[in-house]
Each structure stands twice: as structure tokens, then as C-alpha cells.
Amino acid sequence: MALLKDFKTARKVVRTMLRSRRNRRSVAGLLDEHPLPVPGSVSIAVYFADTKVNLYQMRQWYAPLEELSKRFPVAIIARSPSAVLALWNEAPVPTVYLRRVSELEQFVAEQPLKIIFYVNQNAKNFQMFRYGRMWHVFINHGESDKMYMTTNQFKAYDFSFVAGDAALDRLSYKLWDFDIKKKAIPIGRPQADHFAGDLPYTPDDRTVILYAPTWEGDRDAAAYGSIESHGVALAKAVIASDKHRLIYRPHPRSGVVNGAYKRANIDIIAAIAEANESDPSVQHVYDDGKEMGWQLVAADVAITDVSAMVYDRLATGKPLIVTRPLSEHAEIDEGGYLGSCEWLRADQAGDILAIAERVQFDTEAKERLGYWAERHFGDTTPGAATARFHDAVESLVALWHRHAQIHIGDRLVTEADPFEDDEDESPDAE
């Protein structure tokens, strides 16, 4: 068994290396079509050191970044070949490929960077943290009550843009000696101002239920995924109804750790395909598309796991159900919205239609939802979050100029690290 496991591991490593080399050849062939920005032309950049598998973290910022680029020159810095190939194809702002540390250093030397945004906690972020004459700002890839939202890594950034009062309270409670008033800036959820898109079905009198579970997680404390425990039963219940339509949008990493979780995901996808083939008019949807937003506003009721999807939906103010993790070790902060949300236990999944109807029309449930939407996001009036986002950026740019004047006479020294390994040939360096 040990030999078999070693063989499978070696085969996976070889496949990953071959894929990485193919990606690098593809990038090399496209570099001429994507030249670096003119020196002196970029003032704000988003640093994305991850591979394509986590590109969903960038995608939700596309629309806000495109809007911001009307005020400030914005670019995305990509460090992975697989990621930059996708970003070149779909990002609405310029993307530069800087795989080597020396290339990153040259870009920083040429551009008047004032703000660097980060959407995740990738270890390679520290290669960018080296540079001190700019603000390093964590914007995250969602609002939630996951433990990820209160990691001590927040202290590594100059500032963090957060959603609202709930996030401020969460950080204040979890992080020791963290200057909330200075370091955390509430901006709401600017993505919500761009929730739109073409529907992949023809609207009718069916009640639309969105089921958007997260992946299974890689540790007990983060085992929030419900596909195996809740998903199959609730999906089959919705599919069996002649009055409901299912939109199924699983996390792109679903099943990467657990084989049973992966099989449950495949079972739901197969059930949707079978139902649509039997009766095309039902128009159930398996959604693995890049576009995120229309699902949240189109659904009459949404069912999500403990994840950022809870709060993306909460920002719409529409009925929401949250699956209760089966694992007793899953860390849940019930001091906020999750202490008052509509929970769905695994043994209730088969009764989802009755539960969804109650949540959709119950007056008390609607009032609770409205209270928590405001607490998490502040003013949810269309356009308000975008205005707060822009105001926060402009205030940091103004602060940058003030500090630039203070340090105008400083002797400029290199911020390069002579001990930094400039080559990254690891198998996962896609």
C-alpha cells in the first residue's frame, strides 16, 4: 500500500510539472501581446501570487476594480503562469506577469505604486511586503464568520478594508493589541453593486432555490462543507418538486481532499443533468461559471454553508438558510449573524421545501435578516458601498502623498533581498 501511495504521489508530481511547463510555454508565446505597463503609469496594484485554482478570489473583485480604474490606474500582478493565462483572458484591468523576484523588483522600481491590494494570505505575499514606500492593504475575498476572518495575519498589513460593524467587532475580540480604529476601514460590500448577469433559464412561476456549498476544508475546524452531509438529500428534494428550480453552485475545490465529498458532488450534478434531460422545461442549473452575482439576486431562497457566500447573499437582503456543519469541531462564531441565522441541520435536508417556504414568507425571519444585513454591511443602498470603497482608496492615496513629503529628502536604498531565491521550480508553481 505504501508503494502504491508513493507511486500515485510521484505520478501527481510529474503531471503537475508537465502542466506547469506547458503553461510557461503558453505564457512565453503570449508575452508580446501583453507588454508591461509604461513606467510611471500604475499607482494601484492587486498582488495575486496564487495559481488558477484560487482565481475565484480575484474574480469577485473584477467589477469593483474596473470601476476604480476610472479614477486610478490599476493593474494586477500575477506570479503564476496558470493564473496569468486566465487573467489575460478575463480580467477587466491590465495584468502583468512577474514570476521572478527580480522582475517584481524591476516593476516596483518603475511604477509609482501607492497601494497594493491582497485578496488572500498566500505565503508569497511576504515577497511583496518587503517594499515599504507603499501601503499594503488586505481586501480579502469575502465577508464571513470563518476563523480565516480573524487570523493574526491581519497585523501584517498596513490597513485592511472590511465590510462593516460586525467585522470590526470580530477583529476587536479576536486580535490582541490590534489598532482597529486606524488599521481597519469599513467599506461595505462593493461587489454587491455589480450583482448582475444573464439568467441561464427562462423565468416562470417556479420558486428558485440556490444551493451554494463550500468545499470540505482541510482541517476539522474548517469543515464547513455540506455537499456530502446535506447536499444530496436537499438537491433531490428540490429536483423532485414540480414547483421549484435548483441552481447548484459548488465551490470549485469541492472534493479535492475527500473522495466521498467529491462523489456526492458528482451525484448532484448527475441528478440535475438527468432531470433536465427527462423534462427540459424544468431548467435546473449546475453553475460552474466564472460570473458571480446573478445567482444571488435571482434566487428566491439561498442555501449556503458557513462561508463568504452567506454574506454575499446577506447583502441582498433576500431569504437565506445556512447549513449546520456536521462536524462538532467546526469553528462557528455565533456572536454575530450565525447566532441568529436560519440553520439547516443534516437531518432536515430532506424537508428543505417546507423550511424554505417558511423562511421566505415569515415576517420575523425577514426582520432579523434586515437587521443583520445592515450590521454587516452598513448602508446597502445601491452605489453606497462603491462610494465608500473609492473614498477609502482616495484617503490612503492622500495619506501616501503626505508621507512622501515627510520622507522627500530620504536617501533611497534598494529594498531587494540578496538571499531571496529567484527561481521557483516547485511542482505546484503553475
Short mmCIF file of C-alpha atoms in Angstrom, two decimals:
data_model
loop_
_atom_site.label_atom_id
_atom_site.label_comp_id
_atom_site.label_asym_id
_atom_site.label_seq_id
_atom_site.Cartn_x
_atom_site.Cartn_y
_atom_site.Cartn_z
CA MET A 1 0.00 0.00 0.00
CA ALA A 2 2.88 2.35 0.82
CA LEU A 3 4.47 1.72 -2.57
CA LEU A 4 1.14 2.36 -4.31
CA LYS A 5 0.73 5.63 -2.43
CA ASP A 6 4.28 6.68 -3.34
CA PHE A 7 3.60 5.84 -6.99
CA LYS A 8 0.41 7.91 -7.04
CA THR A 9 2.18 10.82 -5.39
CA ALA A 10 5.05 10.66 -7.88
CA ARG A 11 2.62 10.49 -10.80
CA LYS A 12 0.77 13.54 -9.50
CA VAL A 13 4.02 15.46 -9.15
CA VAL A 14 5.03 14.59 -12.71
CA ARG A 15 1.63 15.62 -14.10
CA THR A 16 1.81 18.92 -12.24
CA MET A 17 5.33 19.62 -13.52
CA LEU A 18 4.33 18.89 -17.10
CA ARG A 19 1.27 21.12 -16.79
CA SER A 20 3.41 23.87 -15.29
CA ARG A 21 5.88 23.68 -18.18
CA ARG A 22 3.06 23.79 -20.73
CA ASN A 23 1.63 26.85 -19.01
CA ARG A 24 5.01 28.57 -19.03
CA ARG A 25 5.45 27.89 -22.73
CA SER A 26 1.99 29.32 -23.37
CA VAL A 27 2.83 32.42 -21.36
CA ALA A 28 6.10 32.88 -23.24
CA GLY A 29 4.21 32.77 -26.52
CA LEU A 30 1.79 35.48 -25.39
CA LEU A 31 4.13 37.92 -23.66
CA ASP A 32 4.43 40.14 -26.73
CA GLU A 33 0.64 40.58 -26.74
CA HIS A 34 0.71 41.70 -23.09
CA PRO A 35 3.59 44.17 -22.67
CA LEU A 36 4.41 45.63 -19.27
CA PRO A 37 2.75 48.98 -18.48
CA VAL A 38 4.67 52.09 -19.37
CA PRO A 39 6.98 53.11 -16.49
CA GLY A 40 5.31 55.62 -14.20
CA SER A 41 1.76 54.63 -15.20
CA VAL A 42 0.45 52.35 -12.39
CA SER A 43 -0.45 53.68 -8.95
CA ILE A 44 -2.57 50.80 -7.56
CA ALA A 45 -1.91 47.07 -7.97
CA VAL A 46 -3.53 43.87 -6.80
CA TYR A 47 -0.97 41.23 -5.87
CA PHE A 48 -2.08 37.68 -6.70
CA ALA A 49 0.60 35.05 -6.12
CA ASP A 50 -1.75 32.06 -6.21
CA THR A 51 -2.47 29.60 -9.01
CA LYS A 52 -5.57 29.35 -11.17
CA VAL A 53 -7.34 27.09 -8.67
CA ASN A 54 -7.91 30.06 -6.35
CA LEU A 55 -8.71 32.59 -9.05
CA TYR A 56 -12.27 32.82 -7.72
CA GLN A 57 -10.76 35.06 -5.04
CA MET A 58 -9.79 37.60 -7.71
CA ARG A 59 -12.88 37.29 -9.86
CA GLN A 60 -15.21 38.79 -7.30
CA TRP A 61 -13.11 41.97 -7.39
CA TYR A 62 -13.16 42.38 -11.18
CA ALA A 63 -16.12 44.76 -11.33
CA PRO A 64 -15.06 46.97 -8.38
CA LEU A 65 -11.51 47.18 -9.78
CA GLU A 66 -12.79 48.11 -13.22
CA GLU A 67 -14.85 50.90 -11.64
CA LEU A 68 -11.88 52.04 -9.54
CA SER A 69 -9.67 52.15 -12.64
CA LYS A 70 -11.75 55.08 -13.88
CA ARG A 71 -10.15 57.12 -11.07
CA PHE A 72 -6.73 55.50 -10.63
CA PRO A 73 -4.53 53.40 -12.92
CA VAL A 74 -4.95 49.81 -11.67
CA ALA A 75 -3.07 46.62 -12.58
CA ILE A 76 -2.97 43.03 -11.35
CA ILE A 77 0.38 41.42 -10.53
CA ALA A 78 0.31 37.67 -11.23
CA ARG A 79 3.09 35.29 -10.18
CA SER A 80 1.71 32.01 -11.56
CA PRO A 81 1.56 31.02 -15.25
CA SER A 82 -1.81 29.28 -14.90
CA ALA A 83 -3.29 32.33 -13.20
CA VAL A 84 -1.92 34.89 -15.63
CA LEU A 85 -3.22 32.97 -18.64
CA ALA A 86 -6.73 33.17 -17.20
CA LEU A 87 -6.33 36.78 -16.07
CA TRP A 88 -5.13 37.89 -19.50
CA ASN A 89 -8.26 36.34 -20.93
CA GLU A 90 -10.85 37.67 -18.49
CA ALA A 91 -9.65 40.45 -16.15
CA PRO A 92 -11.03 43.92 -16.95
CA VAL A 93 -7.81 45.67 -15.90
CA PRO A 94 -4.23 45.06 -17.15
CA THR A 95 -2.37 42.06 -15.73
CA VAL A 96 1.42 41.80 -15.54
CA TYR A 97 3.28 38.51 -15.19
CA LEU A 98 6.19 38.75 -12.74
CA ARG A 99 7.30 35.22 -11.92
CA ARG A 100 10.83 36.08 -10.84
CA VAL A 101 11.58 38.21 -7.80
CA SER A 102 13.96 40.28 -9.94
CA GLU A 103 11.04 41.07 -12.29
CA LEU A 104 8.94 42.13 -9.33
CA GLU A 105 11.75 44.38 -8.10
CA GLN A 106 12.05 46.00 -11.53
CA PHE A 107 8.30 46.64 -11.69
CA VAL A 108 8.30 48.24 -8.23
CA ALA A 109 11.26 50.43 -9.24
CA GLU A 110 9.48 51.64 -12.39
CA GLN A 111 5.96 52.27 -11.09
CA PRO A 112 4.76 54.92 -8.60
CA LEU A 113 2.85 52.35 -6.55
CA LYS A 114 0.84 53.83 -3.71
CA ILE A 115 -1.45 50.93 -2.73
CA ILE A 116 -1.05 47.17 -3.08
CA PHE A 117 -4.20 45.13 -2.52
CA TYR A 118 -4.19 41.49 -1.38
CA VAL A 119 -7.16 39.11 -1.66
CA ASN A 120 -5.69 36.18 0.28
CA GLN A 121 -2.94 35.14 2.70
CA ASN A 122 -0.60 33.40 0.25
CA ALA A 123 2.89 32.94 1.70
CA LYS A 124 4.36 34.76 -1.32
CA ASN A 125 2.66 37.93 -0.14
CA PHE A 126 5.74 38.40 2.01
CA GLN A 127 7.85 38.83 -1.11
CA MET A 128 5.79 41.96 -1.78
CA PHE A 129 5.67 43.13 1.85
CA ARG A 130 9.39 43.91 1.56
CA TYR A 131 8.64 47.21 -0.16
CA GLY A 132 7.98 49.98 2.35
CA ARG A 133 7.16 53.04 0.23
CA MET A 134 3.55 51.99 -0.42
CA TRP A 135 0.51 50.89 1.57
CA HIS A 136 -0.17 47.17 1.79
CA VAL A 137 -3.94 46.68 2.10
CA PHE A 138 -5.81 43.44 2.71
CA ILE A 139 -9.18 43.45 0.95
CA ASN A 140 -9.89 39.71 1.37
CA HIS A 141 -12.13 37.64 -0.89
CA GLY A 142 -15.33 37.80 1.12
CA GLU A 143 -17.02 38.64 4.39
CA SER A 144 -17.80 35.75 6.75
CA ASP A 145 -17.55 34.47 10.31
CA LYS A 146 -14.96 31.86 9.38
CA MET A 147 -11.81 31.70 11.51
CA TYR A 148 -9.98 32.97 8.40
CA MET A 149 -11.54 36.38 9.02
CA THR A 150 -9.73 36.92 12.30
CA THR A 151 -6.29 35.45 11.64
CA ASN A 152 -3.37 37.28 13.21
CA GLN A 153 -2.06 37.80 9.67
CA PHE A 154 -4.23 40.93 9.55
CA LYS A 155 -1.44 42.61 11.52
CA ALA A 156 0.98 42.15 8.63
CA TYR A 157 -0.85 44.73 6.52
CA ASP A 158 -0.77 48.49 6.84
CA PHE A 159 -4.55 48.57 6.53
CA SER A 160 -7.48 46.23 5.91
CA PHE A 161 -10.73 47.05 4.17
CA VAL A 162 -13.58 45.29 5.99
CA ALA A 163 -17.32 45.11 5.46
CA GLY A 164 -18.85 46.79 8.50
CA ASP A 165 -19.51 46.85 12.23
CA ALA A 166 -19.67 43.07 12.58
CA ALA A 167 -16.18 42.71 11.11
CA LEU A 168 -14.82 45.41 13.42
CA ASP A 169 -16.26 43.66 16.47
CA ARG A 170 -14.92 40.30 15.28
CA LEU A 171 -11.38 41.62 14.89
CA SER A 172 -11.52 43.55 18.16
CA TYR A 173 -12.50 40.42 20.04
CA LYS A 174 -10.03 38.04 18.40
CA LEU A 175 -6.84 40.06 17.86
CA TRP A 176 -4.77 41.28 20.78
CA ASP A 177 -3.39 44.81 20.62
CA PHE A 178 -4.71 45.47 17.12
CA ASP A 179 -5.44 49.12 16.36
CA ILE A 180 -8.94 48.71 14.94
CA LYS A 181 -9.65 52.42 14.53
CA LYS A 182 -6.53 53.01 12.45
CA LYS A 183 -5.96 49.70 10.66
CA ALA A 184 -9.49 48.52 9.74
CA ILE A 185 -11.56 50.61 7.33
CA PRO A 186 -15.24 49.66 6.74
CA ILE A 187 -16.32 49.88 3.09
CA GLY A 188 -19.38 47.62 2.90
CA ARG A 189 -19.55 45.15 0.02
CA PRO A 190 -18.82 46.96 -3.28
CA GLN A 191 -19.30 43.71 -5.21
CA ALA A 192 -23.00 43.88 -4.37
CA ASP A 193 -23.29 46.97 -6.59
CA HIS A 194 -22.40 44.72 -9.54
CA PHE A 195 -24.52 41.64 -8.87
CA ALA A 196 -25.98 41.05 -12.32
CA GLY A 197 -25.84 38.76 -15.31
CA ASP A 198 -27.90 36.88 -17.85
CA LEU A 199 -30.08 34.10 -16.49
CA PRO A 200 -29.37 30.63 -17.92
CA TYR A 201 -33.07 29.78 -17.71
CA THR A 202 -36.40 31.35 -18.64
CA PRO A 203 -38.10 32.76 -15.52
CA ASP A 204 -41.51 31.27 -14.73
CA ASP A 205 -43.62 30.62 -11.64
CA ARG A 206 -41.17 28.13 -10.12
CA THR A 207 -39.53 29.07 -6.82
CA VAL A 208 -35.79 29.30 -7.45
CA ILE A 209 -33.52 27.81 -4.79
CA LEU A 210 -29.79 28.47 -4.88
CA TYR A 211 -27.60 25.87 -3.18
CA ALA A 212 -24.03 27.17 -2.98
CA PRO A 213 -21.94 24.95 -0.69
CA THR A 214 -18.26 25.40 0.12
CA TRP A 215 -15.54 22.75 -0.14
CA GLU A 216 -14.89 20.19 2.60
CA GLY A 217 -11.98 22.06 4.17
CA ASP A 218 -8.52 20.77 5.01
CA ARG A 219 -8.88 20.67 8.81
CA ASP A 220 -11.56 19.83 11.37
CA ALA A 221 -12.01 23.44 12.48
CA ALA A 222 -12.81 24.47 8.89
CA ALA A 223 -15.05 21.52 7.97
CA TYR A 224 -17.97 23.66 6.84
CA GLY A 225 -18.82 21.83 3.60
CA SER A 226 -22.30 20.28 3.38
CA ILE A 227 -22.37 18.50 0.00
CA GLU A 228 -21.96 15.04 1.50
CA SER A 229 -24.00 15.61 4.68
CA HIS A 230 -26.86 17.80 3.40
CA GLY A 231 -26.46 18.31 -0.31
CA VAL A 232 -27.63 15.11 -1.94
CA ALA A 233 -30.86 14.97 0.10
CA LEU A 234 -31.80 18.61 -0.34
CA ALA A 235 -30.92 18.66 -4.05
CA LYS A 236 -33.03 15.60 -4.74
CA ALA A 237 -35.93 17.12 -2.81
CA VAL A 238 -35.82 20.29 -4.91
CA ILE A 239 -35.38 18.38 -8.16
CA ALA A 240 -38.35 16.14 -7.35
CA SER A 241 -40.66 19.16 -6.98
CA ASP A 242 -42.64 20.49 -9.93
CA LYS A 243 -42.78 23.92 -8.26
CA HIS A 244 -39.08 24.57 -7.71
CA ARG A 245 -35.89 25.13 -9.69
CA LEU A 246 -32.42 24.38 -8.36
CA ILE A 247 -29.30 26.42 -9.04
CA TYR A 248 -26.35 24.38 -7.83
CA ARG A 249 -23.06 26.24 -7.49
CA PRO A 250 -20.46 24.21 -5.57
CA HIS A 251 -17.11 25.62 -4.51
CA PRO A 252 -14.52 24.93 -7.26
CA ARG A 253 -12.35 22.99 -4.79
CA SER A 254 -15.14 20.61 -3.74
CA GLY A 255 -13.75 17.11 -3.35
CA VAL A 256 -10.05 17.91 -3.54
CA VAL A 257 -9.46 16.38 -0.10
CA ASN A 258 -12.27 13.89 0.47
CA GLY A 259 -13.28 11.25 -2.10
CA ALA A 260 -16.77 10.78 -0.64
CA TYR A 261 -17.35 14.52 -0.81
CA LYS A 262 -16.29 14.51 -4.44
CA ARG A 263 -18.67 11.63 -5.25
CA ALA A 264 -21.58 13.44 -3.58
CA ASN A 265 -20.85 16.49 -5.72
CA ILE A 266 -20.82 14.32 -8.86
CA ASP A 267 -24.13 12.70 -7.81
CA ILE A 268 -25.86 16.08 -7.56
CA ILE A 269 -24.51 17.22 -10.92
CA ALA A 270 -25.68 13.95 -12.49
CA ALA A 271 -29.15 14.27 -10.92
CA ILE A 272 -29.53 17.77 -12.40
CA ALA A 273 -28.49 16.53 -15.85
CA GLU A 274 -30.89 13.61 -15.67
CA ALA A 275 -33.83 15.81 -14.61
CA ASN A 276 -33.16 18.31 -17.40
CA GLU A 277 -32.90 15.52 -19.95
CA SER A 278 -36.20 14.00 -18.81
CA ASP A 279 -38.00 17.34 -18.90
CA PRO A 280 -36.10 20.29 -20.45
CA SER A 281 -38.71 22.74 -19.15
CA VAL A 282 -37.55 22.34 -15.53
CA GLN A 283 -34.26 24.11 -16.36
CA HIS A 284 -32.32 23.19 -13.24
CA VAL A 285 -28.85 24.72 -13.31
CA TYR A 286 -25.42 23.33 -12.50
CA ASP A 287 -23.37 26.52 -12.35
CA ASP A 288 -19.59 26.36 -12.58
CA GLY A 289 -19.23 29.62 -14.49
CA LYS A 290 -16.86 32.48 -13.82
CA GLU A 291 -19.62 35.04 -13.37
CA MET A 292 -20.81 35.55 -9.80
CA GLY A 293 -23.72 37.73 -8.79
CA TRP A 294 -26.81 36.87 -10.81
CA GLN A 295 -27.29 33.73 -8.71
CA LEU A 296 -27.56 35.76 -5.51
CA VAL A 297 -30.23 38.13 -6.79
CA ALA A 298 -32.17 35.64 -8.92
CA ALA A 299 -32.82 33.04 -6.22
CA ASP A 300 -35.96 33.30 -4.10
CA VAL A 301 -34.20 31.37 -1.34
CA ALA A 302 -30.48 30.69 -0.95
CA ILE A 303 -28.86 27.84 0.96
CA THR A 304 -25.17 28.22 1.75
CA ASP A 305 -22.57 26.80 4.08
CA VAL A 306 -20.63 28.84 6.62
CA SER A 307 -18.62 30.80 4.07
CA ALA A 308 -18.36 34.15 2.36
CA MET A 309 -21.44 33.21 0.32
CA VAL A 310 -23.55 33.73 3.44
CA TYR A 311 -22.60 37.36 3.50
CA ASP A 312 -22.74 37.95 -0.23
CA ARG A 313 -26.34 36.79 -0.07
CA LEU A 314 -26.98 38.72 3.15
CA ALA A 315 -26.01 41.90 1.30
CA THR A 316 -29.05 41.39 -0.98
CA GLY A 317 -31.48 41.22 1.95
CA LYS A 318 -33.21 38.16 0.49
CA PRO A 319 -34.16 34.89 2.31
CA LEU A 320 -31.19 32.81 3.42
CA ILE A 321 -30.61 29.42 5.05
CA VAL A 322 -27.24 28.26 6.41
CA THR A 323 -26.29 24.60 6.72
CA ARG A 324 -25.18 23.50 10.18
CA PRO A 325 -21.78 21.75 9.90
CA LEU A 326 -21.94 18.07 10.76
CA SER A 327 -18.54 18.15 12.45
CA GLU A 328 -18.67 19.20 16.08
CA HIS A 329 -15.14 20.53 15.67
CA ALA A 330 -16.07 23.10 13.00
CA GLU A 331 -15.40 26.53 14.46
CA ILE A 332 -18.50 28.73 14.32
CA ASP A 333 -18.65 32.26 15.66
CA GLU A 334 -22.25 32.62 16.82
CA GLY A 335 -21.67 36.03 18.33
CA GLY A 336 -22.84 37.62 15.08
CA TYR A 337 -25.27 36.72 12.33
CA LEU A 338 -24.67 32.99 12.71
CA GLY A 339 -26.15 33.23 16.19
CA SER A 340 -29.47 34.33 14.68
CA CYS A 341 -29.49 32.76 11.22
CA GLU A 342 -31.82 30.10 9.86
CA TRP A 343 -29.85 26.87 10.41
CA LEU A 344 -30.42 23.70 8.41
CA ARG A 345 -29.31 20.51 10.13
CA ALA A 346 -28.31 17.48 8.11
CA ASP A 347 -31.36 15.51 9.28
CA GLN A 348 -33.62 18.32 7.99
CA ALA A 349 -32.20 18.40 4.49
CA GLY A 350 -34.97 16.23 3.03
CA ASP A 351 -37.59 18.71 4.33
CA ILE A 352 -35.97 21.68 2.67
CA LEU A 353 -39.05 22.73 0.66
CA ALA A 354 -41.17 23.34 3.76
CA ILE A 355 -38.29 25.08 5.53
CA ALA A 356 -37.60 27.29 2.52
CA GLU A 357 -41.24 28.36 2.33
CA ARG A 358 -41.28 29.36 5.99
CA VAL A 359 -38.06 31.37 5.68
CA GLN A 360 -39.31 33.05 2.53
CA PHE A 361 -42.57 34.38 3.97
CA ASP A 362 -42.16 34.57 7.76
CA THR A 363 -42.27 38.21 8.96
CA GLU A 364 -39.98 37.66 11.92
CA ALA A 365 -37.39 35.96 9.72
CA LYS A 366 -37.44 38.92 7.33
CA GLU A 367 -36.91 41.42 10.16
CA ARG A 368 -33.93 39.50 11.52
CA LEU A 369 -32.41 39.39 8.06
CA GLY A 370 -32.76 43.14 7.60
CA TYR A 371 -31.11 43.88 10.94
CA TRP A 372 -28.08 41.70 10.22
CA ALA A 373 -27.69 42.96 6.65
CA GLU A 374 -27.24 46.49 7.98
CA ARG A 375 -24.95 45.39 10.80
CA HIS A 376 -22.60 43.57 8.44
CA PHE A 377 -22.60 45.99 5.53
CA GLY A 378 -23.92 49.34 6.70
CA ASP A 379 -25.80 51.26 4.02
CA THR A 380 -26.77 48.70 1.37
CA THR A 381 -28.34 51.28 -0.94
CA PRO A 382 -27.08 50.60 -4.49
CA GLY A 383 -23.86 52.52 -5.04
CA ALA A 384 -23.17 53.28 -1.37
CA ALA A 385 -20.50 50.60 -0.91
CA THR A 386 -18.71 51.61 -4.12
CA ALA A 387 -18.59 55.21 -2.88
CA ARG A 388 -17.12 54.07 0.45
CA PHE A 389 -14.54 51.93 -1.36
CA HIS A 390 -13.44 54.85 -3.50
CA ASP A 391 -13.36 57.21 -0.50
CA ALA A 392 -11.13 54.75 1.38
CA VAL A 393 -8.75 54.48 -1.55
CA GLU A 394 -8.59 58.25 -2.02
CA SER A 395 -7.89 58.77 1.69
CA LEU A 396 -4.96 56.31 1.55
CA VAL A 397 -3.60 57.94 -1.60
CA ALA A 398 -3.76 61.31 0.17
CA LEU A 399 -2.02 59.77 3.18
CA TRP A 400 0.68 58.39 0.85
CA HIS A 401 1.33 61.86 -0.53
CA ARG A 402 1.63 63.29 2.98
CA HIS A 403 4.22 60.67 3.92
CA ALA A 404 6.01 61.14 0.60
CA GLN A 405 6.51 64.79 1.55
CA ILE A 406 7.75 63.85 5.01
CA HIS A 407 10.33 61.48 3.51
CA ILE A 408 11.17 63.53 0.42
CA GLY A 409 14.78 64.00 1.49
CA ASP A 410 15.40 60.38 2.48
CA ARG A 411 18.22 58.54 0.77
CA LEU A 412 16.72 55.86 -1.44
CA VAL A 413 18.19 52.40 -0.89
CA THR A 414 17.42 49.11 -2.55
CA GLU A 415 14.70 47.00 -0.95
CA ALA A 416 15.86 43.84 -2.69
CA ASP A 417 16.71 40.74 -0.67
CA PRO A 418 20.00 39.22 -1.87
CA PHE A 419 19.11 35.94 -0.18
CA GLU A 420 15.73 35.57 -1.91
CA ASP A 421 15.61 32.54 -4.22
CA ASP A 422 14.73 33.93 -7.62
CA GLU A 423 13.85 30.56 -9.10
CA ASP A 424 10.61 28.76 -8.34
CA GLU A 425 10.64 25.34 -9.91
CA SER A 426 8.46 23.62 -7.33
CA PRO A 427 5.87 21.22 -8.82
CA ASP A 428 2.96 23.43 -7.76
CA ALA A 429 4.40 26.58 -9.30
CA GLU A 430 1.82 26.68 -12.05
#
